[in-house]
PDB file of C-alpha atoms in Angstrom:
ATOM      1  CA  UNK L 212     -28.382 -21.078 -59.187  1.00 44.00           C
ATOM      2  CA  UNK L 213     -25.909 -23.855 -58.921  1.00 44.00           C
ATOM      3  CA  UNK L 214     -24.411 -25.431 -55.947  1.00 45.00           C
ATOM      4  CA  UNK L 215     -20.807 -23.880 -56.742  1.00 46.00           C
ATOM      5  CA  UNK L 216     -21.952 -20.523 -57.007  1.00 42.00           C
ATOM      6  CA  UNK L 217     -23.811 -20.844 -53.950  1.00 46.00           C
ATOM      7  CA  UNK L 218     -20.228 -22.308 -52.557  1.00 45.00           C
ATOM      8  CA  UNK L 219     -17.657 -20.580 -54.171  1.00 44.00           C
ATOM      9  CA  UNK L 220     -15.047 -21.369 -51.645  1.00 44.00           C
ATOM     10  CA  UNK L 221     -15.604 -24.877 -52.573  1.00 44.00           C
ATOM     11  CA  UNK L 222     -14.808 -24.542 -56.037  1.00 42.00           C
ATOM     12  CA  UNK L 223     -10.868 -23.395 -55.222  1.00 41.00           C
ATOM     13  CA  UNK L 224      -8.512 -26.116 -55.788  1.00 43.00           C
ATOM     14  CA  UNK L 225      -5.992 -26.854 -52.806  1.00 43.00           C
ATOM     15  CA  UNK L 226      -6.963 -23.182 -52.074  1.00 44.00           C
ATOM     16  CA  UNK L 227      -8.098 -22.277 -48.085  1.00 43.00           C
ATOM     17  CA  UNK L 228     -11.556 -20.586 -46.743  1.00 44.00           C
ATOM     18  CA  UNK L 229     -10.730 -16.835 -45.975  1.00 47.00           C
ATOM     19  CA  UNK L 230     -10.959 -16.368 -41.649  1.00 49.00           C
ATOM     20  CA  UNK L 231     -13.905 -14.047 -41.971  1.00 49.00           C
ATOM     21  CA  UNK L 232     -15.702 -16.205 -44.393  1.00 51.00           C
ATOM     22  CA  UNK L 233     -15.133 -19.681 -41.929  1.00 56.00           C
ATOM     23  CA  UNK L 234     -15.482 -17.763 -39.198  1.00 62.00           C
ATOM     24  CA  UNK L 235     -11.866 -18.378 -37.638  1.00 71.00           C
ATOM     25  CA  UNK L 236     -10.003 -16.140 -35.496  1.00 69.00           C
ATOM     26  CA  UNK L 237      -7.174 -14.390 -36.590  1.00 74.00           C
ATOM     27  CA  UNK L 238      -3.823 -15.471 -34.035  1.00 72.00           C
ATOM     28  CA  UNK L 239      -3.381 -11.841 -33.729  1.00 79.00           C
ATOM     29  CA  UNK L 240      -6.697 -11.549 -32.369  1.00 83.00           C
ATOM     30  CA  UNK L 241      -6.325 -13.818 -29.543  1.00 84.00           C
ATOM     31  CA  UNK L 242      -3.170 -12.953 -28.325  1.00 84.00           C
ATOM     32  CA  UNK L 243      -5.153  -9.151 -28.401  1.00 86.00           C
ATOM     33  CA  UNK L 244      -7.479 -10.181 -25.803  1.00 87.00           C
ATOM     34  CA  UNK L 245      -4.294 -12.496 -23.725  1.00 88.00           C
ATOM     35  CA  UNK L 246      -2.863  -8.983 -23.532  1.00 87.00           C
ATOM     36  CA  UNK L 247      -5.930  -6.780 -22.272  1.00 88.00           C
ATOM     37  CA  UNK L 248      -6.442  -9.909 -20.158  1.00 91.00           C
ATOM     38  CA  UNK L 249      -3.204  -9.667 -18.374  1.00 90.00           C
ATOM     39  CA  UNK L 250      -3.256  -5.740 -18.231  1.00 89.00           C
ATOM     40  CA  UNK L 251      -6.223  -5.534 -16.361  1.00 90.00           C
ATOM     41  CA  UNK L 252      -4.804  -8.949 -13.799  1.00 91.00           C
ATOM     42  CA  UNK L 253      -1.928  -6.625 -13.146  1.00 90.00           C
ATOM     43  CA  UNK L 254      -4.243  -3.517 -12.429  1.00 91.00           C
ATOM     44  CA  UNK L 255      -6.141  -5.537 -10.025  1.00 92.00           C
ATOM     45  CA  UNK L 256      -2.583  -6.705  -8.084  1.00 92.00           C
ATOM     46  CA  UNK L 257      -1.227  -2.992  -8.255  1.00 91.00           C
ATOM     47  CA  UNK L 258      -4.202  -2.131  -6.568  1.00 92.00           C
ATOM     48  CA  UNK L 259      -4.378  -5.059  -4.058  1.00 91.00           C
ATOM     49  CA  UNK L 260      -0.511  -3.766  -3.095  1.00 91.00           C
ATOM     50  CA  UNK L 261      -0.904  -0.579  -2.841  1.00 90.00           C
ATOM     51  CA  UNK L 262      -4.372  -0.756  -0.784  1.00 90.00           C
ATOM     52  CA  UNK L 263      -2.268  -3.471   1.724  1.00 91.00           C
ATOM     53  CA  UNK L 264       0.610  -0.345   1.373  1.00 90.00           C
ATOM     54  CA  UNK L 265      -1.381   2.053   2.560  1.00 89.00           C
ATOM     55  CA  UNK L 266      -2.627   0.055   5.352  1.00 89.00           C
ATOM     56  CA  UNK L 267       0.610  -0.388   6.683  1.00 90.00           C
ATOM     57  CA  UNK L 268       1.923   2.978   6.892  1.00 89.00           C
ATOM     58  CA  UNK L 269      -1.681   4.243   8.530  1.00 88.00           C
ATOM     59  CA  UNK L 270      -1.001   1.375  10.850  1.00 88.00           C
ATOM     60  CA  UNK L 271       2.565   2.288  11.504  1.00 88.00           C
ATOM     61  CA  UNK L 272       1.948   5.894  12.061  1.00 86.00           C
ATOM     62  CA  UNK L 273      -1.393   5.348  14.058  1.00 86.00           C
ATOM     63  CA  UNK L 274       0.862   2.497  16.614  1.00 85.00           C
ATOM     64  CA  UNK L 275       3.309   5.037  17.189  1.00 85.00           C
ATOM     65  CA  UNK L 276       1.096   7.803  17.580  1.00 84.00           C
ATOM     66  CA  UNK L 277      -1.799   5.977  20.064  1.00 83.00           C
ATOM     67  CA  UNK L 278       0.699   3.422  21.874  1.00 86.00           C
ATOM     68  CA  UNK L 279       3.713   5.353  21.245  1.00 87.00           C
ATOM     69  CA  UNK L 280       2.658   7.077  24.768  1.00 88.00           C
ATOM     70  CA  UNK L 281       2.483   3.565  26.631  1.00 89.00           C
ATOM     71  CA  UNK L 282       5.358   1.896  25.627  1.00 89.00           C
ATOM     72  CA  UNK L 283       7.085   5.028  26.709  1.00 89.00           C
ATOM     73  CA  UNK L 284       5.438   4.754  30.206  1.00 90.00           C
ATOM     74  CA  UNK L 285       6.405   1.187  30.378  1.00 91.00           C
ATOM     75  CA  UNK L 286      10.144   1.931  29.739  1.00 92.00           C
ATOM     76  CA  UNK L 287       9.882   4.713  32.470  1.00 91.00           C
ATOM     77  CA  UNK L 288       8.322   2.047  35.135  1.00 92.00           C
ATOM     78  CA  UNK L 289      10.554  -0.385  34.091  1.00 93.00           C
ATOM     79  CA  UNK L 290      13.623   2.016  34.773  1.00 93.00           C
ATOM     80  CA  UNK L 291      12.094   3.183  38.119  1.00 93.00           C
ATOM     81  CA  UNK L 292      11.622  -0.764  39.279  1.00 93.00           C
ATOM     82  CA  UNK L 293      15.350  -1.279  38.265  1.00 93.00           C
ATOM     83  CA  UNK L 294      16.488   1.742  40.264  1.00 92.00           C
ATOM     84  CA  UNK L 295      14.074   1.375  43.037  1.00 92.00           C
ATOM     85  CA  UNK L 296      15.531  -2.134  43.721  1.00 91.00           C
ATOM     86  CA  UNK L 297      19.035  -1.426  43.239  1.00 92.00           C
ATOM     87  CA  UNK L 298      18.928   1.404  45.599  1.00 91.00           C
ATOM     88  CA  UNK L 299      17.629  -0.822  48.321  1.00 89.00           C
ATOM     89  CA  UNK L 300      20.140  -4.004  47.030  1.00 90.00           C
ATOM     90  CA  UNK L 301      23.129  -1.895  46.610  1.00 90.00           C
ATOM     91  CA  UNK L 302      23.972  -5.091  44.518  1.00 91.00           C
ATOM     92  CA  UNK L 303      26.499  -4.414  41.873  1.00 93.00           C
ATOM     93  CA  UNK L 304      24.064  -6.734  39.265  1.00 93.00           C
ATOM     94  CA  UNK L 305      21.178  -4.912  40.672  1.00 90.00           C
ATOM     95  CA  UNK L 306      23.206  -1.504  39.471  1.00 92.00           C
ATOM     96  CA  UNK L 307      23.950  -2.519  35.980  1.00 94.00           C
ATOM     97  CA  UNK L 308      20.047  -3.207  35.444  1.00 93.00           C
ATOM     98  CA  UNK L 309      19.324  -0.326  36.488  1.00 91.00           C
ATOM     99  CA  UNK L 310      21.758   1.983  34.420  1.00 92.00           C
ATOM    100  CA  UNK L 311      20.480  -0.545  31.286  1.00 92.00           C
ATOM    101  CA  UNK L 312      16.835  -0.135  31.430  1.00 91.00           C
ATOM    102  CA  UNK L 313      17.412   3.760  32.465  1.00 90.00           C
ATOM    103  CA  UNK L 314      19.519   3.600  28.889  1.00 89.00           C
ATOM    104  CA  UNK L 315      16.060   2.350  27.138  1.00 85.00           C
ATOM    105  CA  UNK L 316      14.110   5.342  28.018  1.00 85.00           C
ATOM    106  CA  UNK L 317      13.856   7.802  25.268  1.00 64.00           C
ATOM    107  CA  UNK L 318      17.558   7.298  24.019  1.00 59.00           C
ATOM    108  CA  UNK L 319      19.141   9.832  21.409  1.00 47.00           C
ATOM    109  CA  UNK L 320      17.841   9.019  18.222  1.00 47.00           C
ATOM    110  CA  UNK L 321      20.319   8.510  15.324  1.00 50.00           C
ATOM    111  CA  UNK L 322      20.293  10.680  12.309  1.00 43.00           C
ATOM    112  CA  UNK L 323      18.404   8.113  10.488  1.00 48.00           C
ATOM    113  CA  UNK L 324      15.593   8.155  12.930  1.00 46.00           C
ATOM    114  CA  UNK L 325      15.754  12.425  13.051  1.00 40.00           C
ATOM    115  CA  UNK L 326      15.165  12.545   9.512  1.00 45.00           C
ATOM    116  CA  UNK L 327      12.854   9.371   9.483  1.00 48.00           C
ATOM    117  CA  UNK L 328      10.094   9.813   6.729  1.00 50.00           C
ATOM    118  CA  UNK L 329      10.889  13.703   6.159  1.00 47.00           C
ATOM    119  CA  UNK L 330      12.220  13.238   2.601  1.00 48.00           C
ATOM    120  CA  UNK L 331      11.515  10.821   0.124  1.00 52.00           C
ATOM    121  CA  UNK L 332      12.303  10.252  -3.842  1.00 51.00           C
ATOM    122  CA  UNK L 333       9.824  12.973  -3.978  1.00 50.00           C
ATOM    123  CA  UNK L 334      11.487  15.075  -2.015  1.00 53.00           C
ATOM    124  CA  UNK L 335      10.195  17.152   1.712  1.00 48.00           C
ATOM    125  CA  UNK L 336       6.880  14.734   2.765  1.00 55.00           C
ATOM    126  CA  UNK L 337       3.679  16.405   3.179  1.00 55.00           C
ATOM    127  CA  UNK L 338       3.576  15.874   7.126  1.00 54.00           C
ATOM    128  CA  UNK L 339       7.781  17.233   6.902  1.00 52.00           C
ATOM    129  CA  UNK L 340       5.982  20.527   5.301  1.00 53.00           C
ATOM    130  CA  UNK L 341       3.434  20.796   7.763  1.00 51.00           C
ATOM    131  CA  UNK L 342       5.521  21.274   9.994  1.00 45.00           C
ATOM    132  CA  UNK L 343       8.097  23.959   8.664  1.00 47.00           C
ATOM    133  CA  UNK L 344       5.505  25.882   7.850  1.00 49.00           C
ATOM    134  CA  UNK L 345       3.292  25.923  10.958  1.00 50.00           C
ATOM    135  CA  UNK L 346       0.432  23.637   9.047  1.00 49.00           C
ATOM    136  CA  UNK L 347      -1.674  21.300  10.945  1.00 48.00           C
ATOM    137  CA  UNK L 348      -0.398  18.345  10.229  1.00 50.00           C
ATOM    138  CA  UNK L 349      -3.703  15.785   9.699  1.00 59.00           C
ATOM    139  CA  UNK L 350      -2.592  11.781  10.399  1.00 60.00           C
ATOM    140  CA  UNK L 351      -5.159   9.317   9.517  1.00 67.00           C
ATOM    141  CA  UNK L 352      -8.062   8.908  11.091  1.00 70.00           C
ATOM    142  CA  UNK L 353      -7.892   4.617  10.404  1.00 76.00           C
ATOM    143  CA  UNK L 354      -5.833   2.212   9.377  1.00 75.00           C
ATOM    144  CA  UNK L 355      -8.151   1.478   6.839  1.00 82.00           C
ATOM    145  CA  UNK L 356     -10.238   3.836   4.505  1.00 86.00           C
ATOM    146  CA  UNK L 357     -14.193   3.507   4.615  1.00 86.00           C
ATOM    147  CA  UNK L 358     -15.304   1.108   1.941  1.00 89.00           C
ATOM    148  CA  UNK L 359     -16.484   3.979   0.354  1.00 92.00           C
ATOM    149  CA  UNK L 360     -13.098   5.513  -0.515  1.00 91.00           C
ATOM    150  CA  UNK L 361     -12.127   2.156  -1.303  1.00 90.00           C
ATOM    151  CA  UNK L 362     -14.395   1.731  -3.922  1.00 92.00           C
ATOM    152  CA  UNK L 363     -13.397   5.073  -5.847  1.00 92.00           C
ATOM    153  CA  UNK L 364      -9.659   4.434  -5.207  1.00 93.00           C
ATOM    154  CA  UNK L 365     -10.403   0.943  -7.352  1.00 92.00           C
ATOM    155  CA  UNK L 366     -12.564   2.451  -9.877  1.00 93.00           C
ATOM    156  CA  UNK L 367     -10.031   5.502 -10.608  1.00 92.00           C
ATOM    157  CA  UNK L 368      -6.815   3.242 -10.656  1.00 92.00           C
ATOM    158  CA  UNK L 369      -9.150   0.771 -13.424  1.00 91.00           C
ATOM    159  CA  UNK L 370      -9.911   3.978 -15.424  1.00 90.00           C
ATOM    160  CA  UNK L 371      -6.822   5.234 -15.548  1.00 90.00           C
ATOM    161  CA  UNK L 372      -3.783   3.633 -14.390  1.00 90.00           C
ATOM    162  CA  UNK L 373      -1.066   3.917 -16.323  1.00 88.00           C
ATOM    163  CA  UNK L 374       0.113   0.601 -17.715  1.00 84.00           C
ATOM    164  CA  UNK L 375      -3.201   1.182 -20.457  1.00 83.00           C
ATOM    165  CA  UNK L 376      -1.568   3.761 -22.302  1.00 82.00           C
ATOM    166  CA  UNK L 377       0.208   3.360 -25.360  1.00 77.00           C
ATOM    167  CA  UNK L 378       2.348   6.470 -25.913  1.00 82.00           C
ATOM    168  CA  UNK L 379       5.044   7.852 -23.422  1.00 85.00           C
ATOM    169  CA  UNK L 380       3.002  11.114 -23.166  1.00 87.00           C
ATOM    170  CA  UNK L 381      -0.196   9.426 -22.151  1.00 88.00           C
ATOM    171  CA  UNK L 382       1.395   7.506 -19.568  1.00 88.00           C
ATOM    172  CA  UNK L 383       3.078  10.235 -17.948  1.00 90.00           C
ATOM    173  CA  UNK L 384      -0.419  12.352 -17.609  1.00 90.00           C
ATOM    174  CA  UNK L 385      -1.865   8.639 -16.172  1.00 91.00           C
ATOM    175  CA  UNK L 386       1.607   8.292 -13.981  1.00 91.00           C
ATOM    176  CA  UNK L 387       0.969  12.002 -11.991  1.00 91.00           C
ATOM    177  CA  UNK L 388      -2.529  11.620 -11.736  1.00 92.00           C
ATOM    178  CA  UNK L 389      -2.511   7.901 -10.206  1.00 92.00           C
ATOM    179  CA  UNK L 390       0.631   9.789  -7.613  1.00 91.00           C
ATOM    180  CA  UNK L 391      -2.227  12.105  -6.821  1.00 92.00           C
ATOM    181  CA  UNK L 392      -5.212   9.584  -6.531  1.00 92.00           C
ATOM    182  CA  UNK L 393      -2.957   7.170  -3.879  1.00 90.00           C
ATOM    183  CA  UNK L 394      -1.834  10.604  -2.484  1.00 88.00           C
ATOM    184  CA  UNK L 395      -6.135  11.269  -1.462  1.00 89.00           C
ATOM    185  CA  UNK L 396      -6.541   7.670  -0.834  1.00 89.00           C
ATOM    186  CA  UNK L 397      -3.782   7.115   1.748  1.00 86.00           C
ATOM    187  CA  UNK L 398      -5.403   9.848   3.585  1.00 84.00           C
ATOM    188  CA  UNK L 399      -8.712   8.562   3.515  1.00 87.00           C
ATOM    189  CA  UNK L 400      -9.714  11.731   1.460  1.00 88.00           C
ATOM    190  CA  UNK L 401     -13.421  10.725   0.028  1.00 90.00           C
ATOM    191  CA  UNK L 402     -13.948  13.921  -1.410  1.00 92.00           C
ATOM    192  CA  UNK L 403     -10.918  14.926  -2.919  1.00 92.00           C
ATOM    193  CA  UNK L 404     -10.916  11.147  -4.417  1.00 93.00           C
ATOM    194  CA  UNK L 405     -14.590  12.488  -5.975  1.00 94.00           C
ATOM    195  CA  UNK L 406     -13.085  15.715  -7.928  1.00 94.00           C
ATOM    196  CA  UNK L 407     -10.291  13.559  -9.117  1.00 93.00           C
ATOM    197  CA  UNK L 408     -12.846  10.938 -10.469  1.00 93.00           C
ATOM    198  CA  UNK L 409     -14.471  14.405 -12.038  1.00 93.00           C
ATOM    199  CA  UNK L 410     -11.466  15.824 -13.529  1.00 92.00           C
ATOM    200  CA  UNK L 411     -10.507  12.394 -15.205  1.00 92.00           C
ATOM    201  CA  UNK L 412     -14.073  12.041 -16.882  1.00 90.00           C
ATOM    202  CA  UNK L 413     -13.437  15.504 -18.187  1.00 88.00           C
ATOM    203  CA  UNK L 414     -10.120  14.827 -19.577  1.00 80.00           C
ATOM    204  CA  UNK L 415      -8.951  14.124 -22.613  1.00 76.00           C
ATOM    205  CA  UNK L 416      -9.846  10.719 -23.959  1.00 63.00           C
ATOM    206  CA  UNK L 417      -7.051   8.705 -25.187  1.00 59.00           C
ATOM    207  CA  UNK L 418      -7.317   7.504 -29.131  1.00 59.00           C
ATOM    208  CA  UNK L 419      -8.335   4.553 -29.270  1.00 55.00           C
ATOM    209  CA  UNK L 420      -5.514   1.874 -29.655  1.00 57.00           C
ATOM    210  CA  UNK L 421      -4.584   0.222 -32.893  1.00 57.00           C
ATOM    211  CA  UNK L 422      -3.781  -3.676 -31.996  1.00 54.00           C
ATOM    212  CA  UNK L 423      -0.250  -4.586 -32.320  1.00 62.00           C
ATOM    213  CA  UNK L 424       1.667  -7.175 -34.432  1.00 72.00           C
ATOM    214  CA  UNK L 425       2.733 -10.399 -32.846  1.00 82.00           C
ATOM    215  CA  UNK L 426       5.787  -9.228 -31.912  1.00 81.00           C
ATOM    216  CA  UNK L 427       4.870  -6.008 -30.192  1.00 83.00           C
ATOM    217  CA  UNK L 428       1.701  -7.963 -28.198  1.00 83.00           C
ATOM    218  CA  UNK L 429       3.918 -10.502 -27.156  1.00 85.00           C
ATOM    219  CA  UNK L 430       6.689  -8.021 -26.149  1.00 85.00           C
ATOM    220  CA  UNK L 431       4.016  -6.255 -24.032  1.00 83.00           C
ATOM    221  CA  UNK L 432       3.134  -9.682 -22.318  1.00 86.00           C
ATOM    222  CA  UNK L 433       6.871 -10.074 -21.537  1.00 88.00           C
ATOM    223  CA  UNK L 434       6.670  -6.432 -19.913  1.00 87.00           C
ATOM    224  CA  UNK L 435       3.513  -7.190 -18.215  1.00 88.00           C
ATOM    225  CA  UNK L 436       5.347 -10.524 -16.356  1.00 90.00           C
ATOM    226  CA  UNK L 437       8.184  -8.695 -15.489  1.00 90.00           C
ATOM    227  CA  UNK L 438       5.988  -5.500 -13.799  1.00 88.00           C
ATOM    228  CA  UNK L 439       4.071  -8.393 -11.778  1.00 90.00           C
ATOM    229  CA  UNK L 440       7.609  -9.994 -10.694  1.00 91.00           C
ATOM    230  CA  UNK L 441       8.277  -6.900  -9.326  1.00 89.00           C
ATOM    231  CA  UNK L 442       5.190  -6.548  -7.512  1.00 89.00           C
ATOM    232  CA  UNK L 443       5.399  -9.392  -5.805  1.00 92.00           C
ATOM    233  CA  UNK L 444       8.803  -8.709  -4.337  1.00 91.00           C
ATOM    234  CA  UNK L 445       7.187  -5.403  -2.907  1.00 90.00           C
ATOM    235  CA  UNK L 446       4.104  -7.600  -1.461  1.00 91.00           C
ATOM    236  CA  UNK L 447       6.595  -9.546  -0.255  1.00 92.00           C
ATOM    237  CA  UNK L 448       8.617  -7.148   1.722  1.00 91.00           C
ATOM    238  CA  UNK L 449       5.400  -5.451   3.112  1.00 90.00           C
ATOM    239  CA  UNK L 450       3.876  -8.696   4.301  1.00 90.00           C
ATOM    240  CA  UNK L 451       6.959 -10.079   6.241  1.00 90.00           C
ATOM    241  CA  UNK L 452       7.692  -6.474   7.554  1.00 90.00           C
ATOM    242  CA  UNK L 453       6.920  -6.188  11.457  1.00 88.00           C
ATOM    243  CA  UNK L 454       3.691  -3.662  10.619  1.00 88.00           C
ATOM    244  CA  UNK L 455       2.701  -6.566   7.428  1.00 89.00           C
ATOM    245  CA  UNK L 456       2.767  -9.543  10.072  1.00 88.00           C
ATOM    246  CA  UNK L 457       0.964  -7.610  13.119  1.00 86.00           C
ATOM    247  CA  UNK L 458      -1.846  -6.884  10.412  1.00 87.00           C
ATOM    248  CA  UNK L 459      -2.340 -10.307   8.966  1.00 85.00           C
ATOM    249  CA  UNK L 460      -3.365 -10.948  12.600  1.00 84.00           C
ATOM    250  CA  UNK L 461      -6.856  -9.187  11.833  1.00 84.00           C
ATOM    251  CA  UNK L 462      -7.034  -8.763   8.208  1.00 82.00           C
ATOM    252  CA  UNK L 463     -10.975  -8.144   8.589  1.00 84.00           C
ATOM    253  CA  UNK L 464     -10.753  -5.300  10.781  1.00 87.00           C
ATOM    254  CA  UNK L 465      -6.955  -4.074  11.268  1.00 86.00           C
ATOM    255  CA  UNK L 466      -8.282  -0.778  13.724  1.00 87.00           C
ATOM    256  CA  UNK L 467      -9.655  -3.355  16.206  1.00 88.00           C
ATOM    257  CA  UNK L 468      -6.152  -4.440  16.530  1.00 87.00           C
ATOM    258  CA  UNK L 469      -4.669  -1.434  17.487  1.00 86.00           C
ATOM    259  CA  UNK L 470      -7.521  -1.013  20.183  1.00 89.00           C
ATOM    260  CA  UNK L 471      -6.532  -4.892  21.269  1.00 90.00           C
ATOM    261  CA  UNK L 472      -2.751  -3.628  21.791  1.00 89.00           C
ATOM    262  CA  UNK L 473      -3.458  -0.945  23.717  1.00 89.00           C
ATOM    263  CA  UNK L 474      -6.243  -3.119  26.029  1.00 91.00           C
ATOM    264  CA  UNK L 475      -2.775  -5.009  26.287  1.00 92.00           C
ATOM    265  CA  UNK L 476      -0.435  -1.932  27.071  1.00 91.00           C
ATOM    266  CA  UNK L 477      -3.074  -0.203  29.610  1.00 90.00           C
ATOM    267  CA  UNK L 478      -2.404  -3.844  31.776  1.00 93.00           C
ATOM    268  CA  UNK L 479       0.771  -4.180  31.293  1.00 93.00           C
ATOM    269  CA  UNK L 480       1.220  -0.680  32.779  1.00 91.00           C
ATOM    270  CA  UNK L 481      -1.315  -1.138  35.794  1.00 92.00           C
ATOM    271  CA  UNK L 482       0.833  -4.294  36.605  1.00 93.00           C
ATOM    272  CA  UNK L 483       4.114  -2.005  36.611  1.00 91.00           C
ATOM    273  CA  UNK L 484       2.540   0.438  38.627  1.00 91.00           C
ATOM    274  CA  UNK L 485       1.993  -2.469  41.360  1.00 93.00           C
ATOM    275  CA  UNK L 486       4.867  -3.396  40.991  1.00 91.00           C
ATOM    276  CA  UNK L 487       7.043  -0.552  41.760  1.00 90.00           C
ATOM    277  CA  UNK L 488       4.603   0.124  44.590  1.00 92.00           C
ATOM    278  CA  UNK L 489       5.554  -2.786  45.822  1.00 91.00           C
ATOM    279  CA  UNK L 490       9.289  -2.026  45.608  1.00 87.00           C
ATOM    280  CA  UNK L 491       8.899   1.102  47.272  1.00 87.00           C
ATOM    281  CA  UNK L 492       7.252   0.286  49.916  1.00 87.00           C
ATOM    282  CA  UNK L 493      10.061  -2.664  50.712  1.00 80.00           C
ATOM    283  CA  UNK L 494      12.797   0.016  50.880  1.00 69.00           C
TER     284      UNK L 494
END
């Protein structure tokens, strides 16, 4: 057998090797994998931002519900140090104090603050319906959920976040289900997290995806940049809120903190205590 026939690419004049015969990669083909690539880099930030999300509403509603108490007890002593002292003063300054600190302790709260967290885009919250309808209403139990919950959260939101499906129905099934898996995870809920894991494997399985043209892959990596823009505007506004910049204080172990604050609160109020003591018993 000759040489050409072994070769017959070789024996084309001015003509090129085909891609599967050199072995070179169609574009298409690479800009494939720069697309799955940059999916999955966004999953992992959605789920780094909404974990850090959850985090600080536990550790919002957790302050106000543990110390909540304390820093009420220290506006009370503070009034009664004020009023003890301009009682035995009589001094017009002395006065004013007093009616200003009294004015701290539980004022009216605005409408805003009435209605605070009752209704969302989604409408009445779950703790709002608790309520109305004589349900226990169950806060969580830490700021952040065992590592165990953690780890199913992760693996659901990998399996089936939206952003990998490639046909508006799809994503809307992914959309409700994710609002249901960060639902059970904000609430710490291992078990409910372990029939949603169920229910997805027993879903219906998506067709498998047909890659895209140039265009439409680098369309998608123009969507993906925006959606991670966006992201990190939210990430932004949760780590420079007052809850995001008390918990970059102890990142390792954010309920320690809370048990920190309160050491903090407990002598803060023992030194009030003294204090007005010590007022009264000047009178």
């Amino acid at each position: 057998m000759s040489e050409q026939t072994e070769h017959p690419e070789q024996t084309v004049p001015g003509g090129s090797a085909d891609s599967s015969a050199t072995g070179e990669e169609r574009p298409e083909a690479r800009l494939e994998r720069a697309v799955r690539a940059a999916e999955q880099a966004l999953i992992e930030f959605e789920i780094a931002v909404e974990t850090f999300r959850v985090e600080v509403e536990n550790f919002s509603r957790l302050h106000h519900q543990k110390l909540g108490p304390m820093y009420t007890r220290l506006d009370e002593l503070e009034a009664l140090i004020a009023e003890a002292k301009a009682a035995r003063t009589g001094d017009a300054e002395d006065l004013r104090r007093a009616r200003d600190a009294r004015s701290l302790v539980m004022p009216m709260p605005g409408v805003d603050e009435l209605f605070h967290d009752w209704l969302g885009s989604e409408g009445i919250s779950d703790d709002a319906a608790a309520m109305l309808t004589d349900r226990p209403v169950r806060p969580p139990e830490r700021v952040r959920p065992s590592e165990e919950v953690r780890r199913l959260y992760r693996d659901l939101v990998r399996r089936a976040h939206p952003d990998l499906a490639q046909e508006e129905g799809e994503r809307e099934r992914r959309d409700a289900f994710i609002a249901r898996v960060n639902a059970a995870y904000g609430r710490g809920d291992e078990g409910l997290l372990r029939e949603l894991a169920e229910e997805w494997a027993a879903g219906p399985v998506p067709e498998a995806s047909v890659p895209g043209e140039s265009d439409e892959l680098y369309a998608r990596l123009e969507w993906l940049a925006r959606r991670k823009e966006l992201l990190s505007l939210v990430a932004k506004e949760l780590e420079e809120s007052a809850i995001g910049s008390m918990l970059r204080m102890a990142p390792d172990d954010p309920d320690r903190l809370l048990e920190e604050i309160a050491e903090q609160l407990l002598a803060q109020v023992s030194e009030r205590e003294a204090q007005l003591a010590a007022e009264l018993a000047a009178e």
